[in-house]
Amino acid sequence: MVDFEPGPPPSLVNRDKVKITGAELQTRRVLSNTLAIDAFVSVLDIEVVNQPTVKLRGRPESRIGLHMEWNPYSNLQLNFRARYSGSLPDSSIPTGNINIEPSSVLDINVIYTIKPNFTINGFIENALGENYQTSIGNMVSGPTFYLGFRYKLQD
């Protein structure tokens, strides 16, 4: 498994033996013809064999998520996704090894179908404005808005 060593100098290293034990569970429940809910949970114990103090960077040991898909009209779909990620081991030369704080994020997606081959898509990532890091120095603060469209030339 490839991992990152902060150095100096920083380098990619090949961890020859990694033991990962745990469980992942995912389920989907269709509550009606307009509403479905997905949920997942992942709990892992990640160990670099013969190096008990080494933590693999960028790999949380716990993640939980809930997704709701609602189709109130035939041409409108609303998606709500809540996700939690446990602490995230990371490192950099200035900081050394640290654990990035856990994060909880809500995303909202709207898909509006104008014609069968033309849709408009709006997305709000981090809708509640949570401040969190995805890696050292990569702060996410406030929501991010996306707007797009899709046009299919042929069906």
JSON list of C-alpha atoms in Angstrom, two decimals:
[
{"chain": "A", "resi": 1, "resn": "MET", "atom": "CA", "xyz": [0.00, 0.00, 0.00]},
{"chain": "A", "resi": 2, "resn": "VAL", "atom": "CA", "xyz": [1.37, 3.41, -0.94]},
{"chain": "A", "resi": 3, "resn": "ASP", "atom": "CA", "xyz": [1.61, 6.00, 1.84]},
{"chain": "A", "resi": 4, "resn": "PHE", "atom": "CA", "xyz": [3.23, 9.41, 2.33]},
{"chain": "A", "resi": 5, "resn": "GLU", "atom": "CA", "xyz": [6.21, 10.14, 4.59]},
{"chain": "A", "resi": 6, "resn": "PRO", "atom": "CA", "xyz": [6.59, 13.81, 5.51]},
{"chain": "A", "resi": 7, "resn": "GLY", "atom": "CA", "xyz": [10.38, 13.72, 5.43]},
{"chain": "A", "resi": 8, "resn": "PRO", "atom": "CA", "xyz": [12.35, 15.83, 4.88]},
{"chain": "A", "resi": 9, "resn": "PRO", "atom": "CA", "xyz": [12.44, 15.20, 2.06]},
{"chain": "A", "resi": 10, "resn": "PRO", "atom": "CA", "xyz": [8.79, 14.16, 1.61]},
{"chain": "A", "resi": 11, "resn": "SER", "atom": "CA", "xyz": [8.35, 10.90, -0.27]},
{"chain": "A", "resi": 12, "resn": "LEU", "atom": "CA", "xyz": [5.91, 8.16, -1.18]},
{"chain": "A", "resi": 13, "resn": "VAL", "atom": "CA", "xyz": [6.61, 4.86, 0.54]},
{"chain": "A", "resi": 14, "resn": "ASN", "atom": "CA", "xyz": [5.35, 1.35, 0.01]},
{"chain": "A", "resi": 15, "resn": "ARG", "atom": "CA", "xyz": [3.96, -0.16, 3.23]},
{"chain": "A", "resi": 16, "resn": "ASP", "atom": "CA", "xyz": [4.71, -3.84, 2.67]},
{"chain": "A", "resi": 17, "resn": "LYS", "atom": "CA", "xyz": [2.14, -5.16, 5.16]},
{"chain": "A", "resi": 18, "resn": "VAL", "atom": "CA", "xyz": [-1.08, -3.49, 6.25]},
{"chain": "A", "resi": 19, "resn": "LYS", "atom": "CA", "xyz": [-3.77, -5.25, 8.25]},
{"chain": "A", "resi": 20, "resn": "ILE", "atom": "CA", "xyz": [-7.29, -3.81, 7.97]},
{"chain": "A", "resi": 21, "resn": "THR", "atom": "CA", "xyz": [-10.10, -5.35, 10.01]},
{"chain": "A", "resi": 22, "resn": "GLY", "atom": "CA", "xyz": [-13.58, -4.01, 10.57]},
{"chain": "A", "resi": 23, "resn": "ALA", "atom": "CA", "xyz": [-17.01, -3.88, 9.09]},
{"chain": "A", "resi": 24, "resn": "GLU", "atom": "CA", "xyz": [-18.92, -1.94, 6.48]},
{"chain": "A", "resi": 25, "resn": "LEU", "atom": "CA", "xyz": [-22.67, -1.94, 6.16]},
{"chain": "A", "resi": 26, "resn": "GLN", "atom": "CA", "xyz": [-24.83, -0.30, 3.54]},
{"chain": "A", "resi": 27, "resn": "THR", "atom": "CA", "xyz": [-28.59, -0.42, 3.16]},
{"chain": "A", "resi": 28, "resn": "ARG", "atom": "CA", "xyz": [-31.29, 1.13, 0.99]},
{"chain": "A", "resi": 29, "resn": "ARG", "atom": "CA", "xyz": [-34.94, 1.43, 1.93]},
{"chain": "A", "resi": 30, "resn": "VAL", "atom": "CA", "xyz": [-37.54, 2.51, -0.60]},
{"chain": "A", "resi": 31, "resn": "LEU", "atom": "CA", "xyz": [-40.31, 4.08, 1.48]},
{"chain": "A", "resi": 32, "resn": "SER", "atom": "CA", "xyz": [-42.59, 5.00, -1.42]},
{"chain": "A", "resi": 33, "resn": "ASN", "atom": "CA", "xyz": [-42.43, 5.54, -5.17]},
{"chain": "A", "resi": 34, "resn": "THR", "atom": "CA", "xyz": [-41.11, 9.07, -4.47]},
{"chain": "A", "resi": 35, "resn": "LEU", "atom": "CA", "xyz": [-38.86, 8.56, -1.43]},
{"chain": "A", "resi": 36, "resn": "ALA", "atom": "CA", "xyz": [-35.81, 6.38, -0.75]},
{"chain": "A", "resi": 37, "resn": "ILE", "atom": "CA", "xyz": [-33.20, 6.41, 2.00]},
{"chain": "A", "resi": 38, "resn": "ASP", "atom": "CA", "xyz": [-29.67, 5.01, 1.90]},
{"chain": "A", "resi": 39, "resn": "ALA", "atom": "CA", "xyz": [-27.40, 4.62, 4.91]},
{"chain": "A", "resi": 40, "resn": "PHE", "atom": "CA", "xyz": [-23.87, 3.37, 5.40]},
{"chain": "A", "resi": 41, "resn": "VAL", "atom": "CA", "xyz": [-21.40, 2.88, 8.22]},
{"chain": "A", "resi": 42, "resn": "SER", "atom": "CA", "xyz": [-17.76, 1.90, 8.04]},
{"chain": "A", "resi": 43, "resn": "VAL", "atom": "CA", "xyz": [-15.61, 1.13, 11.08]},
{"chain": "A", "resi": 44, "resn": "LEU", "atom": "CA", "xyz": [-12.07, -0.06, 10.44]},
{"chain": "A", "resi": 45, "resn": "ASP", "atom": "CA", "xyz": [-8.96, -0.82, 12.43]},
{"chain": "A", "resi": 46, "resn": "ILE", "atom": "CA", "xyz": [-5.97, -0.03, 10.21]},
{"chain": "A", "resi": 47, "resn": "GLU", "atom": "CA", "xyz": [-2.59, -1.31, 11.35]},
{"chain": "A", "resi": 48, "resn": "VAL", "atom": "CA", "xyz": [0.80, -1.14, 9.64]},
{"chain": "A", "resi": 49, "resn": "VAL", "atom": "CA", "xyz": [2.28, -4.52, 10.60]},
{"chain": "A", "resi": 50, "resn": "ASN", "atom": "CA", "xyz": [5.58, -4.31, 12.53]},
{"chain": "A", "resi": 51, "resn": "GLN", "atom": "CA", "xyz": [5.23, -0.50, 12.76]},
{"chain": "A", "resi": 52, "resn": "PRO", "atom": "CA", "xyz": [2.54, 0.06, 15.44]},
{"chain": "A", "resi": 53, "resn": "THR", "atom": "CA", "xyz": [3.16, 3.82, 15.74]},
{"chain": "A", "resi": 54, "resn": "VAL", "atom": "CA", "xyz": [2.69, 4.49, 12.00]},
{"chain": "A", "resi": 55, "resn": "LYS", "atom": "CA", "xyz": [-0.79, 5.64, 10.93]},
{"chain": "A", "resi": 56, "resn": "LEU", "atom": "CA", "xyz": [-1.79, 5.56, 7.27]},
{"chain": "A", "resi": 57, "resn": "ARG", "atom": "CA", "xyz": [-2.48, 9.11, 6.17]},
{"chain": "A", "resi": 58, "resn": "GLY", "atom": "CA", "xyz": [-5.78, 10.21, 4.71]},
{"chain": "A", "resi": 59, "resn": "ARG", "atom": "CA", "xyz": [-7.75, 7.16, 5.82]},
{"chain": "A", "resi": 60, "resn": "PRO", "atom": "CA", "xyz": [-10.38, 7.67, 8.51]},
{"chain": "A", "resi": 61, "resn": "GLU", "atom": "CA", "xyz": [-11.20, 4.67, 10.66]},
{"chain": "A", "resi": 62, "resn": "SER", "atom": "CA", "xyz": [-14.89, 5.57, 10.88]},
{"chain": "A", "resi": 63, "resn": "ARG", "atom": "CA", "xyz": [-17.41, 6.98, 8.43]},
{"chain": "A", "resi": 64, "resn": "ILE", "atom": "CA", "xyz": [-21.19, 7.25, 8.59]},
{"chain": "A", "resi": 65, "resn": "GLY", "atom": "CA", "xyz": [-23.61, 8.57, 6.00]},
{"chain": "A", "resi": 66, "resn": "LEU", "atom": "CA", "xyz": [-27.29, 9.02, 5.29]},
{"chain": "A", "resi": 67, "resn": "HIS", "atom": "CA", "xyz": [-28.78, 9.90, 1.90]},
{"chain": "A", "resi": 68, "resn": "MET", "atom": "CA", "xyz": [-32.38, 10.76, 1.12]},
{"chain": "A", "resi": 69, "resn": "GLU", "atom": "CA", "xyz": [-33.70, 10.90, -2.45]},
{"chain": "A", "resi": 70, "resn": "TRP", "atom": "CA", "xyz": [-37.08, 12.56, -2.86]},
{"chain": "A", "resi": 71, "resn": "ASN", "atom": "CA", "xyz": [-38.97, 12.92, -6.16]},
{"chain": "A", "resi": 72, "resn": "PRO", "atom": "CA", "xyz": [-41.95, 15.16, -5.33]},
{"chain": "A", "resi": 73, "resn": "TYR", "atom": "CA", "xyz": [-42.73, 15.57, -9.07]},
{"chain": "A", "resi": 74, "resn": "SER", "atom": "CA", "xyz": [-41.80, 13.48, -12.10]},
{"chain": "A", "resi": 75, "resn": "ASN", "atom": "CA", "xyz": [-39.38, 16.18, -13.30]},
{"chain": "A", "resi": 76, "resn": "LEU", "atom": "CA", "xyz": [-37.86, 17.18, -9.92]},
{"chain": "A", "resi": 77, "resn": "GLN", "atom": "CA", "xyz": [-35.44, 15.25, -7.72]},
{"chain": "A", "resi": 78, "resn": "LEU", "atom": "CA", "xyz": [-34.08, 16.47, -4.36]},
{"chain": "A", "resi": 79, "resn": "ASN", "atom": "CA", "xyz": [-31.14, 14.73, -2.69]},
{"chain": "A", "resi": 80, "resn": "PHE", "atom": "CA", "xyz": [-29.93, 15.32, 0.86]},
{"chain": "A", "resi": 81, "resn": "ARG", "atom": "CA", "xyz": [-26.68, 13.69, 1.98]},
{"chain": "A", "resi": 82, "resn": "ALA", "atom": "CA", "xyz": [-25.33, 13.87, 5.54]},
{"chain": "A", "resi": 83, "resn": "ARG", "atom": "CA", "xyz": [-21.92, 12.40, 6.18]},
{"chain": "A", "resi": 84, "resn": "TYR", "atom": "CA", "xyz": [-19.58, 12.06, 9.12]},
{"chain": "A", "resi": 85, "resn": "SER", "atom": "CA", "xyz": [-15.89, 11.26, 8.87]},
{"chain": "A", "resi": 86, "resn": "GLY", "atom": "CA", "xyz": [-13.83, 10.35, 11.92]},
{"chain": "A", "resi": 87, "resn": "SER", "atom": "CA", "xyz": [-10.44, 11.83, 12.69]},
{"chain": "A", "resi": 88, "resn": "LEU", "atom": "CA", "xyz": [-8.02, 11.70, 9.79]},
{"chain": "A", "resi": 89, "resn": "PRO", "atom": "CA", "xyz": [-4.30, 11.01, 10.30]},
{"chain": "A", "resi": 90, "resn": "ASP", "atom": "CA", "xyz": [-2.16, 13.37, 8.20]},
{"chain": "A", "resi": 91, "resn": "SER", "atom": "CA", "xyz": [1.26, 14.98, 8.22]},
{"chain": "A", "resi": 92, "resn": "SER", "atom": "CA", "xyz": [3.30, 17.78, 6.73]},
{"chain": "A", "resi": 93, "resn": "ILE", "atom": "CA", "xyz": [6.85, 19.03, 7.25]},
{"chain": "A", "resi": 94, "resn": "PRO", "atom": "CA", "xyz": [5.81, 22.06, 9.37]},
{"chain": "A", "resi": 95, "resn": "THR", "atom": "CA", "xyz": [3.29, 20.17, 11.54]},
{"chain": "A", "resi": 96, "resn": "GLY", "atom": "CA", "xyz": [4.61, 16.62, 11.67]},
{"chain": "A", "resi": 97, "resn": "ASN", "atom": "CA", "xyz": [2.04, 13.88, 12.32]},
{"chain": "A", "resi": 98, "resn": "ILE", "atom": "CA", "xyz": [-1.36, 15.13, 13.46]},
{"chain": "A", "resi": 99, "resn": "ASN", "atom": "CA", "xyz": [-4.98, 13.95, 13.51]},
{"chain": "A", "resi": 100, "resn": "ILE", "atom": "CA", "xyz": [-7.41, 16.18, 11.63]},
{"chain": "A", "resi": 101, "resn": "GLU", "atom": "CA", "xyz": [-10.62, 16.71, 13.60]},
{"chain": "A", "resi": 102, "resn": "PRO", "atom": "CA", "xyz": [-13.73, 14.71, 12.63]},
{"chain": "A", "resi": 103, "resn": "SER", "atom": "CA", "xyz": [-16.26, 16.44, 10.37]},
{"chain": "A", "resi": 104, "resn": "SER", "atom": "CA", "xyz": [-20.00, 16.36, 9.72]},
{"chain": "A", "resi": 105, "resn": "VAL", "atom": "CA", "xyz": [-21.28, 17.74, 6.43]},
{"chain": "A", "resi": 106, "resn": "LEU", "atom": "CA", "xyz": [-24.67, 18.15, 4.73]},
{"chain": "A", "resi": 107, "resn": "ASP", "atom": "CA", "xyz": [-24.93, 18.35, 0.92]},
{"chain": "A", "resi": 108, "resn": "ILE", "atom": "CA", "xyz": [-28.05, 19.21, -1.07]},
{"chain": "A", "resi": 109, "resn": "ASN", "atom": "CA", "xyz": [-28.62, 18.45, -4.75]},
{"chain": "A", "resi": 110, "resn": "VAL", "atom": "CA", "xyz": [-31.55, 19.48, -6.97]},
{"chain": "A", "resi": 111, "resn": "ILE", "atom": "CA", "xyz": [-32.13, 18.01, -10.44]},
{"chain": "A", "resi": 112, "resn": "TYR", "atom": "CA", "xyz": [-34.81, 19.59, -12.60]},
{"chain": "A", "resi": 113, "resn": "THR", "atom": "CA", "xyz": [-35.71, 17.92, -15.90]},
{"chain": "A", "resi": 114, "resn": "ILE", "atom": "CA", "xyz": [-36.93, 20.40, -18.49]},
{"chain": "A", "resi": 115, "resn": "LYS", "atom": "CA", "xyz": [-37.09, 17.85, -21.32]},
{"chain": "A", "resi": 116, "resn": "PRO", "atom": "CA", "xyz": [-36.05, 14.19, -21.34]},
{"chain": "A", "resi": 117, "resn": "ASN", "atom": "CA", "xyz": [-32.68, 15.15, -22.82]},
{"chain": "A", "resi": 118, "resn": "PHE", "atom": "CA", "xyz": [-32.14, 18.43, -20.89]},
{"chain": "A", "resi": 119, "resn": "THR", "atom": "CA", "xyz": [-31.67, 18.79, -17.14]},
{"chain": "A", "resi": 120, "resn": "ILE", "atom": "CA", "xyz": [-30.49, 21.54, -14.81]},
{"chain": "A", "resi": 121, "resn": "ASN", "atom": "CA", "xyz": [-28.50, 20.54, -11.74]},
{"chain": "A", "resi": 122, "resn": "GLY", "atom": "CA", "xyz": [-27.90, 22.62, -8.61]},
{"chain": "A", "resi": 123, "resn": "PHE", "atom": "CA", "xyz": [-25.63, 21.46, -5.80]},
{"chain": "A", "resi": 124, "resn": "ILE", "atom": "CA", "xyz": [-24.76, 22.93, -2.40]},
{"chain": "A", "resi": 125, "resn": "GLU", "atom": "CA", "xyz": [-21.77, 21.25, -0.82]},
{"chain": "A", "resi": 126, "resn": "ASN", "atom": "CA", "xyz": [-21.45, 21.78, 2.94]},
{"chain": "A", "resi": 127, "resn": "ALA", "atom": "CA", "xyz": [-24.86, 23.49, 3.10]},
{"chain": "A", "resi": 128, "resn": "LEU", "atom": "CA", "xyz": [-24.64, 24.21, 6.85]},
{"chain": "A", "resi": 129, "resn": "GLY", "atom": "CA", "xyz": [-21.27, 25.94, 6.53]},
{"chain": "A", "resi": 130, "resn": "GLU", "atom": "CA", "xyz": [-19.22, 23.54, 8.66]},
{"chain": "A", "resi": 131, "resn": "ASN", "atom": "CA", "xyz": [-15.53, 24.51, 8.98]},
{"chain": "A", "resi": 132, "resn": "TYR", "atom": "CA", "xyz": [-13.32, 21.46, 8.48]},
{"chain": "A", "resi": 133, "resn": "GLN", "atom": "CA", "xyz": [-10.12, 20.23, 6.85]},
{"chain": "A", "resi": 134, "resn": "THR", "atom": "CA", "xyz": [-9.83, 17.57, 4.17]},
{"chain": "A", "resi": 135, "resn": "SER", "atom": "CA", "xyz": [-6.04, 17.56, 4.60]},
{"chain": "A", "resi": 136, "resn": "ILE", "atom": "CA", "xyz": [-3.51, 19.76, 6.40]},
{"chain": "A", "resi": 137, "resn": "GLY", "atom": "CA", "xyz": [-3.93, 23.33, 5.20]},
{"chain": "A", "resi": 138, "resn": "ASN", "atom": "CA", "xyz": [-6.93, 22.53, 2.98]},
{"chain": "A", "resi": 139, "resn": "MET", "atom": "CA", "xyz": [-9.71, 24.25, 4.93]},
{"chain": "A", "resi": 140, "resn": "VAL", "atom": "CA", "xyz": [-13.32, 24.11, 3.87]},
{"chain": "A", "resi": 141, "resn": "SER", "atom": "CA", "xyz": [-15.32, 26.95, 5.35]},
{"chain": "A", "resi": 142, "resn": "GLY", "atom": "CA", "xyz": [-18.81, 27.77, 4.28]},
{"chain": "A", "resi": 143, "resn": "PRO", "atom": "CA", "xyz": [-20.94, 26.26, 1.56]},
{"chain": "A", "resi": 144, "resn": "THR", "atom": "CA", "xyz": [-19.89, 25.85, -2.07]},
{"chain": "A", "resi": 145, "resn": "PHE", "atom": "CA", "xyz": [-22.49, 26.30, -4.81]},
{"chain": "A", "resi": 146, "resn": "TYR", "atom": "CA", "xyz": [-22.51, 24.56, -8.19]},
{"chain": "A", "resi": 147, "resn": "LEU", "atom": "CA", "xyz": [-24.90, 25.02, -11.10]},
{"chain": "A", "resi": 148, "resn": "GLY", "atom": "CA", "xyz": [-24.82, 22.97, -14.26]},
{"chain": "A", "resi": 149, "resn": "PHE", "atom": "CA", "xyz": [-26.85, 21.52, -17.06]},
{"chain": "A", "resi": 150, "resn": "ARG", "atom": "CA", "xyz": [-26.85, 18.35, -19.08]},
{"chain": "A", "resi": 151, "resn": "TYR", "atom": "CA", "xyz": [-27.94, 18.06, -22.68]},
{"chain": "A", "resi": 152, "resn": "LYS", "atom": "CA", "xyz": [-28.01, 14.64, -24.34]},
{"chain": "A", "resi": 153, "resn": "LEU", "atom": "CA", "xyz": [-27.72, 14.67, -28.13]},
{"chain": "A", "resi": 154, "resn": "GLN", "atom": "CA", "xyz": [-29.30, 11.22, -28.46]},
{"chain": "A", "resi": 155, "resn": "ASP", "atom": "CA", "xyz": [-31.23, 8.85, -26.23]}
]
